[in-house]
Coordinates of C-alpha atoms in Angstrom, one line a residue:
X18 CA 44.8 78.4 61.9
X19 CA 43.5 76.0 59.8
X20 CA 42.8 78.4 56.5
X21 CA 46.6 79.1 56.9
X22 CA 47.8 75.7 57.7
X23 CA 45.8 74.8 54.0
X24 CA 47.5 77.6 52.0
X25 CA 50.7 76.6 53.4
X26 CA 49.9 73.1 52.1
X27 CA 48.9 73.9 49.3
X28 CA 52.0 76.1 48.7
X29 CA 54.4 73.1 48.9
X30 CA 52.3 71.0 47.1
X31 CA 52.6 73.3 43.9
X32 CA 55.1 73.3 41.3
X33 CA 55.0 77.3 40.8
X34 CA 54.3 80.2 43.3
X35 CA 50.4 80.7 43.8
X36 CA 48.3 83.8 43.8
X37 CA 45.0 83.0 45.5
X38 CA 45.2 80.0 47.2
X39 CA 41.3 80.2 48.5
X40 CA 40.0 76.8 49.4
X41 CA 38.0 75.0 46.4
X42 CA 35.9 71.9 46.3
X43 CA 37.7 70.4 43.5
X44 CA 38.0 66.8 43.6
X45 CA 41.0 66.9 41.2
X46 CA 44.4 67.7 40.6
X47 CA 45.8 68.7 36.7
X48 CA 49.1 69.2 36.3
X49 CA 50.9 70.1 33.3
X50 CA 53.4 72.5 31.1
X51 CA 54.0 75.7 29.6
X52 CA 56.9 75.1 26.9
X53 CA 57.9 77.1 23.6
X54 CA 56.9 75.6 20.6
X55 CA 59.6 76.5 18.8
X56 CA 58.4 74.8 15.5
X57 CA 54.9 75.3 15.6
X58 CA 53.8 71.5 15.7
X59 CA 51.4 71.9 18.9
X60 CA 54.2 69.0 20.4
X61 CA 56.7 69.6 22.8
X62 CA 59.9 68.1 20.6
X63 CA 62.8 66.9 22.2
X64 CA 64.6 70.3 22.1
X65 CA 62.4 72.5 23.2
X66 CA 62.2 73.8 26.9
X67 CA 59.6 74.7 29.0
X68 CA 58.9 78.4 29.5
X69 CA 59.0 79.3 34.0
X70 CA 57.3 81.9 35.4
X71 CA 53.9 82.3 33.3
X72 CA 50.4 82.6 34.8
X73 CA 48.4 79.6 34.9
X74 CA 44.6 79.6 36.1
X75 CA 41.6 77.5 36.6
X76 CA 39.5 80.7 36.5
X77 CA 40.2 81.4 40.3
X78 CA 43.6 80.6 41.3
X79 CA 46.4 81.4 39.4
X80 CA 50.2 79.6 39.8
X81 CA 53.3 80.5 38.2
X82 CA 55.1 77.8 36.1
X83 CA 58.3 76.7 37.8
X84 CA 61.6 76.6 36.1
X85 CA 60.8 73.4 33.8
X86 CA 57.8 75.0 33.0
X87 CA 55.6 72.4 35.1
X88 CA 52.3 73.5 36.9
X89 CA 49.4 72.2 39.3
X90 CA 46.0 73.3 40.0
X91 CA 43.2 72.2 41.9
X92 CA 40.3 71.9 39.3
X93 CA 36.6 71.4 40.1
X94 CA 33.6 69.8 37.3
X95 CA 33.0 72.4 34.6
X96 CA 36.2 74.6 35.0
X97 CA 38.6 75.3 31.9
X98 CA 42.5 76.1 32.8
X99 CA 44.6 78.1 30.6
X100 CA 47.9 80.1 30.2
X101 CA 48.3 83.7 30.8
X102 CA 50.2 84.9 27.6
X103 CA 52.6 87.2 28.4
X104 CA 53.5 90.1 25.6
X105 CA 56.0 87.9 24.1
X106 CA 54.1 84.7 23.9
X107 CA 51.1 84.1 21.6
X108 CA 49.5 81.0 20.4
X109 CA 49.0 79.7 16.7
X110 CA 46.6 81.5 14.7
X111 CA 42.9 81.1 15.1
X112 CA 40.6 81.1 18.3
X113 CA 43.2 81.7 20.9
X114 CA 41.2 80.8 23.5
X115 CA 40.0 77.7 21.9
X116 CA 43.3 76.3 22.9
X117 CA 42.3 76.3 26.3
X118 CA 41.4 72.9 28.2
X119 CA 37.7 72.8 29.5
X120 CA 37.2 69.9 32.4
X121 CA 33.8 68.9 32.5
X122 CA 34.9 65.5 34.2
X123 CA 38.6 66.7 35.6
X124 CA 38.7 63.2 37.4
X125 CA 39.0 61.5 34.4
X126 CA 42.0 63.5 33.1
X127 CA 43.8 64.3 36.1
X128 CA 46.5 61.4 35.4
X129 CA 47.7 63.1 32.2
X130 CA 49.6 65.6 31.7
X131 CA 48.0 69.2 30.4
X132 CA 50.6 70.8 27.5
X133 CA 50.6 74.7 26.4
X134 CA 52.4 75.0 23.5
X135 CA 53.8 78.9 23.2
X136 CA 54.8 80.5 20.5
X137 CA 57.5 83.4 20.6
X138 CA 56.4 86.8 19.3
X139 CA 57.9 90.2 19.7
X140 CA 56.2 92.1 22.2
X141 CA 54.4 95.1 20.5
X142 CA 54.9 99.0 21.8
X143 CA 51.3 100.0 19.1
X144 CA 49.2 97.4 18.0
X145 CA 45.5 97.6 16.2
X146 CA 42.6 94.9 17.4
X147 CA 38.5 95.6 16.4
X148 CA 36.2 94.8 18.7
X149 CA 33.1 93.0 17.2
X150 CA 29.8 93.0 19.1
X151 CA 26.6 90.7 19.3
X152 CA 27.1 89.0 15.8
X153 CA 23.7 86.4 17.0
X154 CA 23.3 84.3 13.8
X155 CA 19.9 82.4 14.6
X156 CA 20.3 80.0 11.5
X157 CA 22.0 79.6 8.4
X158 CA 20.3 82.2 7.0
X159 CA 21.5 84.7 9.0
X160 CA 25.0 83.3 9.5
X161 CA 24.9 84.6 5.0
X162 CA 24.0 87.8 6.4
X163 CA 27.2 87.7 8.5
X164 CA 29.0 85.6 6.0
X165 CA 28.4 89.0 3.7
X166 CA 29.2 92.0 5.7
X167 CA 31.3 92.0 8.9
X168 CA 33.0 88.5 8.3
X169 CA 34.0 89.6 4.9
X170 CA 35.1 92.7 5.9
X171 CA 36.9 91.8 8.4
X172 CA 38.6 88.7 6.6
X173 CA 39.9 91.4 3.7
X174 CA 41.6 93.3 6.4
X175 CA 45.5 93.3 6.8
X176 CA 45.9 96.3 9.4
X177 CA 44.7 94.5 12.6
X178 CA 46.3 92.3 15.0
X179 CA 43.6 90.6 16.4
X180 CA 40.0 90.7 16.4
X181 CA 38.1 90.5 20.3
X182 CA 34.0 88.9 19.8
X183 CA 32.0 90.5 22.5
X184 CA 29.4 87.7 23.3
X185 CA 26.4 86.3 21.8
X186 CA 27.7 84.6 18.7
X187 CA 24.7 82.5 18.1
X188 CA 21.2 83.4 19.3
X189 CA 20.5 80.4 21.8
X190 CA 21.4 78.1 18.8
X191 CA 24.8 76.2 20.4
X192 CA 24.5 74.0 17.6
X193 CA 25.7 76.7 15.1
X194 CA 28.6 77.4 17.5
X195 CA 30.4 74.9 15.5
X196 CA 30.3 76.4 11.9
X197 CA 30.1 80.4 13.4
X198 CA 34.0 78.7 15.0
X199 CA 34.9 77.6 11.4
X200 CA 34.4 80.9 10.0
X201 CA 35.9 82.7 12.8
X202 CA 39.2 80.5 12.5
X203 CA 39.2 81.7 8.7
X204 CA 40.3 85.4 9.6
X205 CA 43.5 86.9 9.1
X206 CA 44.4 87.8 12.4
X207 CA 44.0 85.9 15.6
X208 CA 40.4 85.8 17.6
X209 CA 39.3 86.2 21.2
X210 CA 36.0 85.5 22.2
X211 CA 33.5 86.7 25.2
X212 CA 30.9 84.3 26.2
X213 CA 27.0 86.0 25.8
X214 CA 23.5 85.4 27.1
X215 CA 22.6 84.1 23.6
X216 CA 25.8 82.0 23.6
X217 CA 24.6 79.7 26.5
X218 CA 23.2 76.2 26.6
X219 CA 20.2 77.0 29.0
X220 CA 19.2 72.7 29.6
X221 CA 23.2 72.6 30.7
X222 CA 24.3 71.6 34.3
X223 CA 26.7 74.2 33.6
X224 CA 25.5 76.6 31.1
X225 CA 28.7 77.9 29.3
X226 CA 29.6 74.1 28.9
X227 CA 28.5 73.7 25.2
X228 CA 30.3 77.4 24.8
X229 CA 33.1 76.6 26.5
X230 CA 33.9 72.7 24.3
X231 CA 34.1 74.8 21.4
X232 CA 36.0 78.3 22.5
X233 CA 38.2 77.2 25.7
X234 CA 36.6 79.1 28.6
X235 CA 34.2 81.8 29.5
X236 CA 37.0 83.6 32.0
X237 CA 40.8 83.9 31.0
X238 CA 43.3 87.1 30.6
X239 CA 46.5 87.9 28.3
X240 CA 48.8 90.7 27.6
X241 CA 49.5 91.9 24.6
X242 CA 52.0 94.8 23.8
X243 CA 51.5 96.7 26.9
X244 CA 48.1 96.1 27.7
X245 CA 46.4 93.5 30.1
X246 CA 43.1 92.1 28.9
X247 CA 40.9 90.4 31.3
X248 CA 37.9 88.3 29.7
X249 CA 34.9 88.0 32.2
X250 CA 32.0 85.8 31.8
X251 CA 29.4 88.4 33.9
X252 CA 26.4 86.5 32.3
X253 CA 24.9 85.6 35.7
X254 CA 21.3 82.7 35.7
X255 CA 18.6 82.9 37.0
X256 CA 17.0 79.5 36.5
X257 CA 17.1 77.9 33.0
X258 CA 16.2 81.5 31.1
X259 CA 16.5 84.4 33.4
X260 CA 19.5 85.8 33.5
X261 CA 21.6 89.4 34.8
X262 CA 24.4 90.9 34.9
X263 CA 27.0 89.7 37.7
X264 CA 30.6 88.9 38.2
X265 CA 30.9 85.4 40.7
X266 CA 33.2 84.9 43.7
X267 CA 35.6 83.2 41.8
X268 CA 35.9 85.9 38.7
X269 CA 36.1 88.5 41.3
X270 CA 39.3 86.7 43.1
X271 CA 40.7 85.2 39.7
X272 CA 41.0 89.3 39.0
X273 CA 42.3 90.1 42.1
X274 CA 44.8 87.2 41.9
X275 CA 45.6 88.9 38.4
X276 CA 46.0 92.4 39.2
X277 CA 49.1 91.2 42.2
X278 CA 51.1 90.3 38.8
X279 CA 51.1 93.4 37.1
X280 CA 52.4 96.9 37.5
X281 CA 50.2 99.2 39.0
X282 CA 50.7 101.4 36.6
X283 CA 49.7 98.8 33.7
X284 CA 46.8 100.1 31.2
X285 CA 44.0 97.2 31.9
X286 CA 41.5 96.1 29.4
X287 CA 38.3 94.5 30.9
X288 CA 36.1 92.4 28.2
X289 CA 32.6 91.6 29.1
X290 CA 29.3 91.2 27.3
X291 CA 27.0 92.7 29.5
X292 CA 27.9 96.0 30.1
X293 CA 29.4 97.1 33.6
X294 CA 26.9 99.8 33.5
X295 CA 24.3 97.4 34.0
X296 CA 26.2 94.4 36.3
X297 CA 24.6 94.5 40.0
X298 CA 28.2 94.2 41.6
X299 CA 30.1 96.2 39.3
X300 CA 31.3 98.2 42.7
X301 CA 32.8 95.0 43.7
X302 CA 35.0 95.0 40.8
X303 CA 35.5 98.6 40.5
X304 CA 37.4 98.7 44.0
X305 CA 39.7 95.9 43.0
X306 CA 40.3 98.0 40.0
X307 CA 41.4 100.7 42.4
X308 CA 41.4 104.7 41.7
X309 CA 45.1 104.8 40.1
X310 CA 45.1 102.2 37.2
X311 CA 43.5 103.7 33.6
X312 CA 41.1 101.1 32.8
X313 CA 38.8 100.5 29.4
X314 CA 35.3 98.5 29.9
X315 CA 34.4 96.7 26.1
X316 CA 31.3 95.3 26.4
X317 CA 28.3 94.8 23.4
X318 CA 24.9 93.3 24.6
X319 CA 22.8 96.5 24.1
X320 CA 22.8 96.6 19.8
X321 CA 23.3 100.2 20.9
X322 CA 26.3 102.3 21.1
X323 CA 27.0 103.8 24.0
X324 CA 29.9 105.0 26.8
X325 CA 29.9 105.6 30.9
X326 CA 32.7 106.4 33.3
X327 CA 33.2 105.1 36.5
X328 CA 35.1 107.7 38.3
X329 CA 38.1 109.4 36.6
X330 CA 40.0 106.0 35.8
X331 CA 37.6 103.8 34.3
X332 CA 35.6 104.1 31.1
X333 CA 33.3 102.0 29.2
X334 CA 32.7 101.8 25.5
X335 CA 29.5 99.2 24.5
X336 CA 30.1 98.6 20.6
X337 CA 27.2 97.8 19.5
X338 CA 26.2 94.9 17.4
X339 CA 27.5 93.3 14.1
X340 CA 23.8 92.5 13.3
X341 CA 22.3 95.6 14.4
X342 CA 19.1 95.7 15.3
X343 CA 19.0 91.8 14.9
X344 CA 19.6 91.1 10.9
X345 CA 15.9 93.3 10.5
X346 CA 14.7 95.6 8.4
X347 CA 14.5 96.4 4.9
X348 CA 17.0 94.4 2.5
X349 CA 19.8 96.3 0.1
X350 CA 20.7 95.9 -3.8
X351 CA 22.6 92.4 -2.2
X352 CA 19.4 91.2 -0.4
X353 CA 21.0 92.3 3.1
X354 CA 18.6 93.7 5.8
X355 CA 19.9 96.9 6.7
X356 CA 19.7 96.5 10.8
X357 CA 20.2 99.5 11.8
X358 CA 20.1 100.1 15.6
X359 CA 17.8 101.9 18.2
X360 CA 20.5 104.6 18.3
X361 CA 20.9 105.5 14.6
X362 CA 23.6 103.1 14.8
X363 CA 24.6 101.3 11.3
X364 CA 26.0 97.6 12.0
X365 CA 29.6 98.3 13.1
X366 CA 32.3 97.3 14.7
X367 CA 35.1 99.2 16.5
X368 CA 38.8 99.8 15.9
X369 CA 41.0 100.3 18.6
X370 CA 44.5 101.9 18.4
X371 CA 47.0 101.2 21.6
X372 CA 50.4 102.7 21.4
X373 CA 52.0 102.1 24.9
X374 CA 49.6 102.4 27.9
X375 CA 47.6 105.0 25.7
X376 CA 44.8 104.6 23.3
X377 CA 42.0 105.9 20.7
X378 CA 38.8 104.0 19.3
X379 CA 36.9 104.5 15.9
X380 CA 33.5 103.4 15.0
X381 CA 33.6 101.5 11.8
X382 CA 30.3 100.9 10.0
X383 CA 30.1 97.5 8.7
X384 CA 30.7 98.4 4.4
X385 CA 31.3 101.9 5.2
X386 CA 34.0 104.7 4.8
X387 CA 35.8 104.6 7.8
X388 CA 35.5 108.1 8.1
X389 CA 32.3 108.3 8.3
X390 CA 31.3 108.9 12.0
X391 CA 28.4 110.0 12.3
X392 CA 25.2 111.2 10.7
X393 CA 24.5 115.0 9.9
X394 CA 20.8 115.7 9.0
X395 CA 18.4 118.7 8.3
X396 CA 14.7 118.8 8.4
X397 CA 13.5 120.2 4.8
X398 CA 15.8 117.9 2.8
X399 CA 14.0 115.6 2.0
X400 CA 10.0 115.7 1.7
X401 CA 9.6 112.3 3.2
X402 CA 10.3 114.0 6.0
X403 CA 7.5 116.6 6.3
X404 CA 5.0 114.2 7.6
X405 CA 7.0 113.8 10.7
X406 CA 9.8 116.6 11.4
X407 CA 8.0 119.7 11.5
X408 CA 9.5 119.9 15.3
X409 CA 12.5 120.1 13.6
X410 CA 12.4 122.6 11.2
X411 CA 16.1 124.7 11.1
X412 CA 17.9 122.6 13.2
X413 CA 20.8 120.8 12.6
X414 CA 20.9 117.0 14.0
X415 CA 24.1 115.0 14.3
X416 CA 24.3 111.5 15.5
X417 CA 27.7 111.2 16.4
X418 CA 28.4 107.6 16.9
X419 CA 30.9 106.8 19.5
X420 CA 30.2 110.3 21.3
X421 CA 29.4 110.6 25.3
X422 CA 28.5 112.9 27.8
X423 CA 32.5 113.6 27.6
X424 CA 32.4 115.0 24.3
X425 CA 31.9 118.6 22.7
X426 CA 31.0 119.0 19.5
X427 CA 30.9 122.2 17.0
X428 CA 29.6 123.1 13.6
X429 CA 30.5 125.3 11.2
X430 CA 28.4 126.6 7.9
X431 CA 30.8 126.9 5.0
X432 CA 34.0 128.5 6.3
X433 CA 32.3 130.6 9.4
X434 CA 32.8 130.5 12.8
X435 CA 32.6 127.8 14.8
X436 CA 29.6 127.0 17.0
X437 CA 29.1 124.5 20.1
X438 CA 26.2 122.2 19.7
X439 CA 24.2 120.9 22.9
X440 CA 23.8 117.2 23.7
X441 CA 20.0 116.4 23.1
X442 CA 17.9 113.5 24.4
X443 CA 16.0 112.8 21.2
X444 CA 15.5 109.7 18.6
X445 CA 17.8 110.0 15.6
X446 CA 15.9 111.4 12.9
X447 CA 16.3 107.9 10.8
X448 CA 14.9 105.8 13.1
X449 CA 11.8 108.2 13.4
X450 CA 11.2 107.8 9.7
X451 CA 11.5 104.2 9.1
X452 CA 9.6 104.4 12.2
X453 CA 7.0 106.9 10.3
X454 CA 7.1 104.5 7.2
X455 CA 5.9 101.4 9.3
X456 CA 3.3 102.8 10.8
X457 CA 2.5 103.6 7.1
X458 CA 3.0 100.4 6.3
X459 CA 5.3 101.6 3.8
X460 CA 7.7 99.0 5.4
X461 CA 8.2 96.2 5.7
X462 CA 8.6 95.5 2.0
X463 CA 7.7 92.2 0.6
X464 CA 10.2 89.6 1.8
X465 CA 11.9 92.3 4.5
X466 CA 11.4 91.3 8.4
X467 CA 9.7 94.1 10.2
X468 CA 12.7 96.1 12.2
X469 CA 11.1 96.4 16.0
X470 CA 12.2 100.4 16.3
X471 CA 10.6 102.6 18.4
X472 CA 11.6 106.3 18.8
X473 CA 13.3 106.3 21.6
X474 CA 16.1 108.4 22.3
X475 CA 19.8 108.0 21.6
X476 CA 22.4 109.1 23.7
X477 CA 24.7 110.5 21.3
X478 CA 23.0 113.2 19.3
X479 CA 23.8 116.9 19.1
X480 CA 21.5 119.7 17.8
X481 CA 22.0 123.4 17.2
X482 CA 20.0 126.3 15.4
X483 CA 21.1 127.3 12.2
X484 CA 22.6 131.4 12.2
X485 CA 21.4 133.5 9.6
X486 CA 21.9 132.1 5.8
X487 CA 21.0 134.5 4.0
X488 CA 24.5 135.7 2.9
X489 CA 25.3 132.4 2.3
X490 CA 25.1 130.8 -1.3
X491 CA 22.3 128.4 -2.3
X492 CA 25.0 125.4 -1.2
X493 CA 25.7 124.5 2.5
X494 CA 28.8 122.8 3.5
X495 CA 28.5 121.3 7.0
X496 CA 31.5 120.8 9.0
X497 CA 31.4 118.6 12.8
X498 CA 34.1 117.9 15.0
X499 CA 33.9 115.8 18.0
X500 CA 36.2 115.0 20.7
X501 CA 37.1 114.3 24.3
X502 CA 39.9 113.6 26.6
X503 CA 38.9 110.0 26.7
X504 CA 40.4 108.1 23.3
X505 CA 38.1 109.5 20.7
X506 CA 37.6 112.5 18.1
X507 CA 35.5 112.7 14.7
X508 CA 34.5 114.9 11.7
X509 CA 32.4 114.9 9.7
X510 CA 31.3 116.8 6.2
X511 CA 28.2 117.3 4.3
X512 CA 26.5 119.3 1.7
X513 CA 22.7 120.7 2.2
X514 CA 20.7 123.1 0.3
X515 CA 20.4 126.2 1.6
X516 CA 16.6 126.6 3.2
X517 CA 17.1 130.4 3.4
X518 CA 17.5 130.5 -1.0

């Protein structure tokens, strides 16, 4: 009686409808307004209305503005609140979720009045986003590298609608969270951000604190077009270093609260740094998600590219890192380490392309052709390669980037038949050579960091023996072609000698 007796209390004492009215230890109340901001001046102006029936949250509870726009929430120390955009509302351009209001003392605010200005956009049917993983600047140094290659390339671009940071920004460095926020406010399009391991300020009462001054909050969701995103912060402590991955009480009820305002039938987006795969309670979260809704896990963490499935419903892509293996390994003709990943991986990023409640994903290598997908190679190319490959003598090796244990992949030689290839547990053949080349200590060159590779395998290679060349002319051309049923598909061509001339 008395758990009802409070939400019914609680019910009157709100301005909008609430969600999840589960008791909280807050010692505050904030109220405040949702209201267009019909000029763009980030002030409400004597003509301009507030906006009823959109989401606000403190991360937990979520209550729906009231006709004038106007809101309450209880707020505890450490919590950030924050609108739920709807498709046809946005904010002005730069770090969306900066905009959001972090409460690290919520008593000392909760006389004034919260404001969320909205901005009025049309509500997309397609739209195009990347999704960035584990840029982790360590100093300014490295924050050039970045500066270089997937900040630059992504500030040239004019074909994406916004950009979503999966965690780890910095590398335990908070005080570089303020100039990694300058140069991510510099992009064309507008940015979302995921809170990392790296990302938090480990001395902190509340870790995400320093994280959470400069980007909003750690936990928030939006629509855009016809897609729900929900941003969790899954970065669970143990102690002042230690940490897994885990989704709290509150997340798992501020998603719950969430899910009640949407169709059921509503494509949901689920943003995370550690990957699902690895997050102890992920079961937790996967039976709120339910067996009906189609659902796609982005997540980075790894520097590895990689994709699991939870059931028929819910898939997982983990994008890999902007810095690759770490801003390691040897330098290019600009004096940029080269960083490529466990898995083969180059540096990358990931496009995404959502047209209604359907979508597709391409890898992008960070300065490379975007249709270049993957990596073809055969042993007897290139003699570097005889000290290590003789295991691998006439067979064909692609490392097809975004591929799974969903995708089927075929070759064909010239303009022959085409032949499956078989999924192979196996280190991608260019990590085995610079791995070869260290132990030589061919690498690392002077003024190169040593890249920590071992061979271990990748989890999105495909092999297949070679047929008969001998009626085939002393040039090869190799075709690929990779897809499954779960957003992605890939060619690829190249040109080898023949080994049988």
């Amino acid at each position: 009686m008395m758990r009802l007796r409070f939400i019914w209390i609680l019910f009157l004492m709100l301005s909008g409808t609430s969600f999840s009215l589960s008791a909280q230890s807050g010692p505050a109340w904030i109220a405040g307004l949702v209201f267009e901001d019909v000029n763009d001046n980030g002030r409400m102006d004597g003509r301009e209305r507030g906006l009823k029936g959109i989401g606000v949250s403190n991360g937990d509870t979520i209550v729906l503005s009231d006709r004038n726009g106007r809101f309450k929430l209880p707020v505890a120390p450490g919590v950030s609140v924050f609108p739920i955009l709807p498709a046809d509302y946005g904010l002005s351009l730069g770090i969306q979720n900066g905009d959001f209001v972090y409460l690290p003392r919520p008593e000392e605010q909760n006389k004034e009045l919260l404001y969320f200005p909205l901005i009025k956009r049309k509500a997309l049917s397609q739209f195009r986003m990347s999704a960035v993983g584990d840029m982790q600047v360590d100093n300014l140094q490295e924050l050039h590298y970045a500066h270089q290659t997937v900040l630059s390339e992504l500030v040239q671009r004019q074909d994406l609608d916004f950009h979503l940071f999966l965690g780890d920004q910095v590398n335990s460095d908070s005080g570089l969270e303020t100039k990694v926020k300058a140069v991510l406010n510099q992009l064309q399009a507008p940015v979302w951000t995921v809170y990392g391991n790296h990302d938090r300020s480990v001395q902190a009462v509340w870790q995400d604190s320093v994280y959470n001054s400069h980007f909003g909050a750690s936990t928030y969701a939006f629509t855009y077009g016809e897609i729900h995103f929900v941003v969790l912060n899954n970065v669970w402590s143990d102690g002042s270093r230690s940490y897994h991955g885990r989704y709290s009480d509150s997340q798992l009820r501020f998603l719950a609260n969430n899910l009640k305002l949407l169709p059921k039938d509503q494509t949901v987006v689920i943003a995370q740094h550690i990957p699902m795969v690895f997050t102890r309670n992920r079961d937790d979260l996967l039976a709120l998600l339910g067996e009906d809704r189609r659902v796609l896990v982005l997540s980075g963490h790894t520097h590895r590219v990689s994709r699991h499935f939870f059931g028929e419903n819910v898939s997982e892509l983990v994008v890999g890192a902007s810095s690759g293996n770490w801003w390691t390994g040897e330098r290019d003709f600009r004096g940029l380490p080269h960083a490529s990943m466990q898995d083969g991986s180059p540096r990358n990023y990931f496009v995404l392309d959502f047209e209604g409640s359907d979508y597709k994903f391409q890898f992008k290598g960070v300065g490379m052709d975007a249709q270049q997908q993957m990596h073809i190679w055969l042993a007897g190319q290139d003699s570097i390669d005889k000290t290590w490959a003789v295991d691998l003598e006439g067979t064909l090796v692609a490392n097809i980037y975004a591929g799974s244990e969903k995708t089927e992949a075929y070759f064909q030689v010239n303009n022959g038949e085409w032949i499956k290839m078989e999924r192979t547990r196996m280190a991608d053949p260019s990590v085995q050579r610079l791995v070869a080349l260290n132990r030589a200590d061919v690498y690392p060159s002077a003024y190169s960091q040593r890249s920590a590779l071992r061979s271990s395998a990748s989890s999105h290679i495909w092999t297949a023996k070679l047929p008969d060349l001998e009626g085939e002319g002393p040039i090869l051309r190799i075709n690929i072609m990779a897809h499954d049923d779960y957003g992605f598909s890939a060619v690829g061509t190249t040109l080898f000698f023949n080994p049988a001339k």
